[in-house]
Amino acid sequence: MMASPWGKKSRRSYLPVNGLPPLQSCLNKRAIWTLLWWLLLIAEVFIYSSYTILAHLCLVEGKLPFRSSSVVLCTEVLKIVLSIAMLLPELRRGDMTMPSLSNCLLFMVPAVLYCINNNLSVYMQVQMDPTTYQILGNMKVITTAVLYRVIIRRRLTIIQWASLTVLGAAGMFDSYGGMQTKGAWSGEIHLTVSGLIMMCTYCCISGFAGVYTEYILKKHYQTSLHVQNTLLYTFGIVLNGGVWAVQEAGSGKEGGESSGVFDGFTLYTWVIVVTQAFNGLIMSAIMKHGSNITRLFIISCAMLVTTLLSVAIFQLALNMYYVLAFVLVIVALYMYHR
């Protein structure tokens, strides 16, 4: 079940609004927040599904024309700008509580994990088609569920564990089918061995990062989400700036020409930066006021949207292994969320 988006209940009594009785006013506010919450979730489904499509539109002769660290660094900068902008009203009201130094340092762990994964996700686009990227990304369900059980002590039913087994089988079918297609992607399902290894690593890190981030966000629930995001993205800028500097130095040693942060950027690249910035902000809100289960539900829905976009934009040809994997994923998701 999806958690309430309002977090802890407020003890403040509601005053009449526009002549409405207090109870009716409270119900109207709750209905508005519920509607906004669902609109946020729907928007996140489309934002999440757009990433791999946009990344493939950026490819030039099968290669990315920009450095992964450049895109991630620009995204982190935009995230912190948006977080500070949303934090300013709280600063003016003076109702903001600053966390202690030890609590601030907790955000360094997810920042490192997200730094690794954000760069991995860029390179993975060359190793597989958009739909395979989304369907294999559902392995996050397995890693997240296991880590929920280990770290947050969240119990799963027998049916839910069975659904994870079905999901694992779906991943194997999709992987086998993807390896049958040789050569660079040209509108067909494809997956390389390197891409499969990268995806497994990505899903393990993603599961731990998601569970750990939810834990620290909710551990200090009264701390403003914008303050927590600002801390997380500050570490992210430092780490990704370091990755970019290392890549730049390595390029110089190999005799390559020095390039700027925006080298190879196109309109599609900037759309990726903007959408991924909002993706990070929305996911933080979901993990603070919802849960990682809500996040997995979004990822699964995004897979369906990505498939439709891939067929429409890239004339994606689906093979029988993918169709079987797709059906198994739907069955697994139904079993897990029923």
PDB file of C-alpha atoms in Angstrom, residues 63-260:
ATOM      1  CA  LYS A  63      28.294   6.853 -29.026  1.00  0.00           C
ATOM      2  CA  LEU A  64      27.457   9.580 -26.537  1.00  0.00           C
ATOM      3  CA  PRO A  65      28.925  12.943 -27.616  1.00  0.00           C
ATOM      4  CA  PHE A  66      29.315  14.157 -24.024  1.00  0.00           C
ATOM      5  CA  ARG A  67      30.835  12.953 -20.766  1.00  0.00           C
ATOM      6  CA  SER A  68      28.495  11.318 -18.276  1.00  0.00           C
ATOM      7  CA  SER A  69      29.974  13.414 -15.455  1.00  0.00           C
ATOM      8  CA  SER A  70      29.124  16.625 -17.329  1.00  0.00           C
ATOM      9  CA  VAL A  71      25.417  15.751 -17.537  1.00  0.00           C
ATOM     10  CA  VAL A  72      25.258  14.532 -13.929  1.00  0.00           C
ATOM     11  CA  LEU A  73      27.153  17.596 -12.646  1.00  0.00           C
ATOM     12  CA  CYS A  74      24.811  19.994 -14.461  1.00  0.00           C
ATOM     13  CA  THR A  75      21.828  18.065 -13.106  1.00  0.00           C
ATOM     14  CA  GLU A  76      23.122  18.276  -9.517  1.00  0.00           C
ATOM     15  CA  VAL A  77      23.696  22.022  -9.873  1.00  0.00           C
ATOM     16  CA  LEU A  78      20.142  22.548 -11.133  1.00  0.00           C
ATOM     17  CA  LYS A  79      18.781  20.381  -8.296  1.00  0.00           C
ATOM     18  CA  ILE A  80      20.478  22.471  -5.622  1.00  0.00           C
ATOM     19  CA  VAL A  81      19.354  25.730  -7.268  1.00  0.00           C
ATOM     20  CA  LEU A  82      15.734  24.512  -7.232  1.00  0.00           C
ATOM     21  CA  SER A  83      16.070  23.224  -3.649  1.00  0.00           C
ATOM     22  CA  ILE A  84      17.434  26.557  -2.392  1.00  0.00           C
ATOM     23  CA  ALA A  85      14.689  28.428  -4.256  1.00  0.00           C
ATOM     24  CA  MET A  86      12.055  26.323  -2.463  1.00  0.00           C
ATOM     25  CA  LEU A  87      13.924  26.749   0.831  1.00  0.00           C
ATOM     26  CA  LEU A  88      13.890  30.573   0.753  1.00  0.00           C
ATOM     27  CA  PRO A  89      10.239  30.946   1.909  1.00  0.00           C
ATOM     28  CA  GLU A  90      11.039  28.806   4.960  1.00  0.00           C
ATOM     29  CA  LEU A  91      14.076  30.965   5.705  1.00  0.00           C
ATOM     30  CA  ARG A  92      11.953  34.120   5.555  1.00  0.00           C
ATOM     31  CA  ARG A  93       9.395  32.613   7.947  1.00  0.00           C
ATOM     32  CA  GLY A  94      12.146  31.502  10.315  1.00  0.00           C
ATOM     33  CA  ASP A  95      10.548  28.074  10.846  1.00  0.00           C
ATOM     34  CA  MET A  96      13.511  26.050   9.596  1.00  0.00           C
ATOM     35  CA  THR A  97      15.490  23.676  11.816  1.00  0.00           C
ATOM     36  CA  MET A  98      19.085  22.972  10.838  1.00  0.00           C
ATOM     37  CA  PRO A  99      20.332  19.387  11.374  1.00  0.00           C
ATOM     38  CA  SER A 100      23.462  18.631  13.365  1.00  0.00           C
ATOM     39  CA  LEU A 101      26.836  18.020  11.711  1.00  0.00           C
ATOM     40  CA  SER A 102      26.551  14.256  12.244  1.00  0.00           C
ATOM     41  CA  ASN A 103      23.153  14.223  10.536  1.00  0.00           C
ATOM     42  CA  CYS A 104      24.542  16.280   7.652  1.00  0.00           C
ATOM     43  CA  LEU A 105      27.331  13.761   7.084  1.00  0.00           C
ATOM     44  CA  LEU A 106      24.759  10.966   6.718  1.00  0.00           C
ATOM     45  CA  PHE A 107      23.891  12.352   3.283  1.00  0.00           C
ATOM     46  CA  MET A 108      27.417  11.690   2.029  1.00  0.00           C
ATOM     47  CA  VAL A 109      26.661   7.956   1.692  1.00  0.00           C
ATOM     48  CA  PRO A 110      23.696   8.252  -0.726  1.00  0.00           C
ATOM     49  CA  ALA A 111      25.550  11.042  -2.572  1.00  0.00           C
ATOM     50  CA  VAL A 112      28.414   8.632  -3.340  1.00  0.00           C
ATOM     51  CA  LEU A 113      26.001   5.884  -4.387  1.00  0.00           C
ATOM     52  CA  TYR A 114      23.955   8.171  -6.627  1.00  0.00           C
ATOM     53  CA  CYS A 115      27.160   9.563  -8.152  1.00  0.00           C
ATOM     54  CA  ILE A 116      28.176   6.049  -9.220  1.00  0.00           C
ATOM     55  CA  ASN A 117      24.719   5.101 -10.473  1.00  0.00           C
ATOM     56  CA  ASN A 118      24.003   8.323 -12.348  1.00  0.00           C
ATOM     57  CA  ASN A 119      27.209   7.916 -14.340  1.00  0.00           C
ATOM     58  CA  LEU A 120      26.511   4.201 -14.899  1.00  0.00           C
ATOM     59  CA  SER A 121      23.022   4.931 -16.211  1.00  0.00           C
ATOM     60  CA  VAL A 122      24.462   7.176 -18.929  1.00  0.00           C
ATOM     61  CA  TYR A 123      26.952   4.577 -20.188  1.00  0.00           C
ATOM     62  CA  MET A 124      24.350   1.807 -20.098  1.00  0.00           C
ATOM     63  CA  GLN A 125      22.346   3.503 -22.853  1.00  0.00           C
ATOM     64  CA  VAL A 126      24.941   2.358 -25.412  1.00  0.00           C
ATOM     65  CA  GLN A 127      24.799  -1.227 -24.139  1.00  0.00           C
ATOM     66  CA  MET A 128      21.055  -1.809 -24.510  1.00  0.00           C
ATOM     67  CA  ASP A 129      17.884  -0.454 -26.084  1.00  0.00           C
ATOM     68  CA  PRO A 130      15.465   1.771 -24.097  1.00  0.00           C
ATOM     69  CA  THR A 131      12.881  -0.938 -23.423  1.00  0.00           C
ATOM     70  CA  THR A 132      15.454  -3.471 -22.180  1.00  0.00           C
ATOM     71  CA  TYR A 133      16.877  -0.760 -19.918  1.00  0.00           C
ATOM     72  CA  GLN A 134      13.460  -0.276 -18.343  1.00  0.00           C
ATOM     73  CA  ILE A 135      12.463  -3.938 -18.049  1.00  0.00           C
ATOM     74  CA  LEU A 136      15.801  -5.011 -16.504  1.00  0.00           C
ATOM     75  CA  GLY A 137      15.584  -1.987 -14.235  1.00  0.00           C
ATOM     76  CA  ASN A 138      12.751  -3.854 -12.506  1.00  0.00           C
ATOM     77  CA  MET A 139      15.439  -5.920 -10.767  1.00  0.00           C
ATOM     78  CA  LYS A 140      15.392  -2.973  -8.363  1.00  0.00           C
ATOM     79  CA  VAL A 141      12.257  -4.581  -6.955  1.00  0.00           C
ATOM     80  CA  ILE A 142      14.309  -7.590  -5.830  1.00  0.00           C
ATOM     81  CA  THR A 143      17.231  -5.639  -4.378  1.00  0.00           C
ATOM     82  CA  THR A 144      14.956  -3.112  -2.681  1.00  0.00           C
ATOM     83  CA  ALA A 145      12.719  -5.794  -1.164  1.00  0.00           C
ATOM     84  CA  VAL A 146      15.690  -7.754   0.197  1.00  0.00           C
ATOM     85  CA  LEU A 147      17.281  -4.629   1.663  1.00  0.00           C
ATOM     86  CA  TYR A 148      13.940  -3.553   3.148  1.00  0.00           C
ATOM     87  CA  ARG A 149      13.853  -6.885   4.953  1.00  0.00           C
ATOM     88  CA  VAL A 150      17.472  -6.619   6.137  1.00  0.00           C
ATOM     89  CA  ILE A 151      17.739  -2.907   6.979  1.00  0.00           C
ATOM     90  CA  ILE A 152      14.207  -1.691   7.764  1.00  0.00           C
ATOM     91  CA  ARG A 153      12.929  -5.125   8.833  1.00  0.00           C
ATOM     92  CA  ARG A 154      10.028  -4.961   6.408  1.00  0.00           C
ATOM     93  CA  ARG A 155       8.338  -8.350   6.045  1.00  0.00           C
ATOM     94  CA  LEU A 156       7.086  -9.675   2.714  1.00  0.00           C
ATOM     95  CA  THR A 157       4.311 -12.207   2.161  1.00  0.00           C
ATOM     96  CA  ILE A 158       4.885 -15.531   0.416  1.00  0.00           C
ATOM     97  CA  ILE A 159       3.034 -14.216  -2.648  1.00  0.00           C
ATOM     98  CA  GLN A 160       5.305 -11.166  -2.781  1.00  0.00           C
ATOM     99  CA  TRP A 161       8.437 -13.338  -2.627  1.00  0.00           C
ATOM    100  CA  ALA A 162       6.951 -15.528  -5.387  1.00  0.00           C
ATOM    101  CA  SER A 163       6.389 -12.405  -7.486  1.00  0.00           C
ATOM    102  CA  LEU A 164      10.083 -11.544  -7.142  1.00  0.00           C
ATOM    103  CA  THR A 165      10.972 -14.999  -8.474  1.00  0.00           C
ATOM    104  CA  VAL A 166       8.718 -14.415 -11.481  1.00  0.00           C
ATOM    105  CA  LEU A 167      10.353 -11.034 -12.019  1.00  0.00           C
ATOM    106  CA  GLY A 168      13.801 -12.639 -11.948  1.00  0.00           C
ATOM    107  CA  ALA A 169      12.690 -15.121 -14.618  1.00  0.00           C
ATOM    108  CA  ALA A 170      11.452 -12.215 -16.730  1.00  0.00           C
ATOM    109  CA  GLY A 171      14.871 -10.597 -16.520  1.00  0.00           C
ATOM    110  CA  MET A 172      16.569 -13.806 -17.679  1.00  0.00           C
ATOM    111  CA  PHE A 173      14.253 -14.177 -20.687  1.00  0.00           C
ATOM    112  CA  ASP A 174      14.800 -10.564 -21.678  1.00  0.00           C
ATOM    113  CA  SER A 175      18.568 -10.898 -21.253  1.00  0.00           C
ATOM    114  CA  TYR A 176      18.711 -14.049 -23.411  1.00  0.00           C
ATOM    115  CA  GLY A 177      16.538 -12.489 -26.084  1.00  0.00           C
ATOM    116  CA  GLY A 178      18.638  -9.337 -26.108  1.00  0.00           C
ATOM    117  CA  MET A 179      21.866 -11.275 -26.636  1.00  0.00           C
ATOM    118  CA  GLN A 180      20.431 -12.878 -29.783  1.00  0.00           C
ATOM    119  CA  THR A 181      20.542  -9.508 -31.546  1.00  0.00           C
ATOM    120  CA  LYS A 182      24.049  -8.661 -32.720  1.00  0.00           C
ATOM    121  CA  GLY A 183      25.511  -5.291 -33.604  1.00  0.00           C
ATOM    122  CA  ALA A 184      24.563  -1.773 -32.684  1.00  0.00           C
ATOM    123  CA  TRP A 185      21.008  -0.860 -31.885  1.00  0.00           C
ATOM    124  CA  SER A 186      18.911  -0.141 -34.949  1.00  0.00           C
ATOM    125  CA  GLY A 187      15.371  -0.333 -33.667  1.00  0.00           C
ATOM    126  CA  GLU A 188      15.650  -3.892 -32.290  1.00  0.00           C
ATOM    127  CA  ILE A 189      15.907  -5.303 -28.799  1.00  0.00           C
ATOM    128  CA  HIS A 190      19.581  -5.698 -27.850  1.00  0.00           C
ATOM    129  CA  LEU A 191      21.701  -6.219 -24.744  1.00  0.00           C
ATOM    130  CA  THR A 192      25.456  -6.742 -24.345  1.00  0.00           C
ATOM    131  CA  VAL A 193      27.198  -8.774 -21.628  1.00  0.00           C
ATOM    132  CA  SER A 194      28.807  -5.575 -20.328  1.00  0.00           C
ATOM    133  CA  GLY A 195      25.381  -3.953 -20.205  1.00  0.00           C
ATOM    134  CA  LEU A 196      23.965  -6.846 -18.187  1.00  0.00           C
ATOM    135  CA  ILE A 197      26.819  -6.636 -15.636  1.00  0.00           C
ATOM    136  CA  MET A 198      26.408  -2.873 -15.412  1.00  0.00           C
ATOM    137  CA  MET A 199      22.649  -3.236 -14.910  1.00  0.00           C
ATOM    138  CA  CYS A 200      23.081  -5.789 -12.088  1.00  0.00           C
ATOM    139  CA  THR A 201      25.546  -3.445 -10.374  1.00  0.00           C
ATOM    140  CA  TYR A 202      23.224  -0.507 -10.963  1.00  0.00           C
ATOM    141  CA  CYS A 203      20.206  -2.270  -9.428  1.00  0.00           C
ATOM    142  CA  CYS A 204      22.132  -3.394  -6.328  1.00  0.00           C
ATOM    143  CA  ILE A 205      23.435   0.116  -5.692  1.00  0.00           C
ATOM    144  CA  SER A 206      20.034   1.630  -6.469  1.00  0.00           C
ATOM    145  CA  GLY A 207      18.275  -0.638  -3.978  1.00  0.00           C
ATOM    146  CA  PHE A 208      20.682   0.234  -1.165  1.00  0.00           C
ATOM    147  CA  ALA A 209      20.720   3.941  -2.011  1.00  0.00           C
ATOM    148  CA  GLY A 210      16.918   4.090  -2.093  1.00  0.00           C
ATOM    149  CA  VAL A 211      16.416   2.274   1.211  1.00  0.00           C
ATOM    150  CA  TYR A 212      19.173   4.240   2.963  1.00  0.00           C
ATOM    151  CA  THR A 213      17.868   7.577   1.639  1.00  0.00           C
ATOM    152  CA  GLU A 214      14.333   6.797   2.801  1.00  0.00           C
ATOM    153  CA  TYR A 215      15.727   5.828   6.210  1.00  0.00           C
ATOM    154  CA  ILE A 216      17.610   9.096   6.798  1.00  0.00           C
ATOM    155  CA  LEU A 217      14.826  11.275   5.346  1.00  0.00           C
ATOM    156  CA  LYS A 218      12.242   9.780   7.687  1.00  0.00           C
ATOM    157  CA  LYS A 219      14.582   9.456  10.677  1.00  0.00           C
ATOM    158  CA  HIS A 220      14.567  13.263  10.872  1.00  0.00           C
ATOM    159  CA  TYR A 221      11.070  13.801   9.512  1.00  0.00           C
ATOM    160  CA  GLN A 222      10.654  17.265  11.040  1.00  0.00           C
ATOM    161  CA  THR A 223      13.685  18.562   9.115  1.00  0.00           C
ATOM    162  CA  SER A 224      12.637  20.329   5.917  1.00  0.00           C
ATOM    163  CA  LEU A 225      12.925  18.198   2.798  1.00  0.00           C
ATOM    164  CA  HIS A 226      14.496  21.166   1.016  1.00  0.00           C
ATOM    165  CA  VAL A 227      17.251  21.321   3.653  1.00  0.00           C
ATOM    166  CA  GLN A 228      17.861  17.581   3.285  1.00  0.00           C
ATOM    167  CA  ASN A 229      17.938  17.863  -0.515  1.00  0.00           C
ATOM    168  CA  THR A 230      20.368  20.789  -0.334  1.00  0.00           C
ATOM    169  CA  LEU A 231      22.744  18.702   1.794  1.00  0.00           C
ATOM    170  CA  LEU A 232      22.482  15.703  -0.547  1.00  0.00           C
ATOM    171  CA  TYR A 233      23.050  17.752  -3.691  1.00  0.00           C
ATOM    172  CA  THR A 234      25.956  19.677  -2.149  1.00  0.00           C
ATOM    173  CA  PHE A 235      27.819  16.405  -1.704  1.00  0.00           C
ATOM    174  CA  GLY A 236      26.664  15.396  -5.197  1.00  0.00           C
ATOM    175  CA  ILE A 237      28.180  18.504  -6.783  1.00  0.00           C
ATOM    176  CA  VAL A 238      31.516  17.943  -5.025  1.00  0.00           C
ATOM    177  CA  LEU A 239      31.681  14.266  -6.020  1.00  0.00           C
ATOM    178  CA  ASN A 240      30.562  14.682  -9.625  1.00  0.00           C
ATOM    179  CA  GLY A 241      32.802  17.714 -10.023  1.00  0.00           C
ATOM    180  CA  GLY A 242      35.677  15.488  -8.957  1.00  0.00           C
ATOM    181  CA  VAL A 243      34.661  12.795 -11.464  1.00  0.00           C
ATOM    182  CA  TRP A 244      34.555  15.378 -14.250  1.00  0.00           C
ATOM    183  CA  ALA A 245      38.009  16.721 -13.267  1.00  0.00           C
ATOM    184  CA  VAL A 246      39.462  13.179 -13.329  1.00  0.00           C
ATOM    185  CA  GLN A 247      37.935  12.486 -16.748  1.00  0.00           C
ATOM    186  CA  GLU A 248      39.259  15.812 -18.048  1.00  0.00           C
ATOM    187  CA  ALA A 249      42.750  15.097 -16.709  1.00  0.00           C
ATOM    188  CA  GLY A 250      42.690  11.592 -18.226  1.00  0.00           C
ATOM    189  CA  SER A 251      41.725  13.024 -21.605  1.00  0.00           C
ATOM    190  CA  GLY A 252      44.685  15.415 -21.455  1.00  0.00           C
ATOM    191  CA  LYS A 253      47.172  12.655 -20.622  1.00  0.00           C
ATOM    192  CA  GLU A 254      45.958  10.598 -23.584  1.00  0.00           C
ATOM    193  CA  GLY A 255      46.715  13.487 -25.911  1.00  0.00           C
ATOM    194  CA  GLY A 256      43.104  14.493 -26.386  1.00  0.00           C
ATOM    195  CA  GLU A 257      41.925  18.054 -26.594  1.00  0.00           C
ATOM    196  CA  SER A 258      40.632  19.772 -23.476  1.00  0.00           C
ATOM    197  CA  SER A 259      36.866  20.150 -23.513  1.00  0.00           C
ATOM    198  CA  GLY A 260      34.425  22.217 -21.502  1.00  0.00           C
TER     199      GLY A 260
END
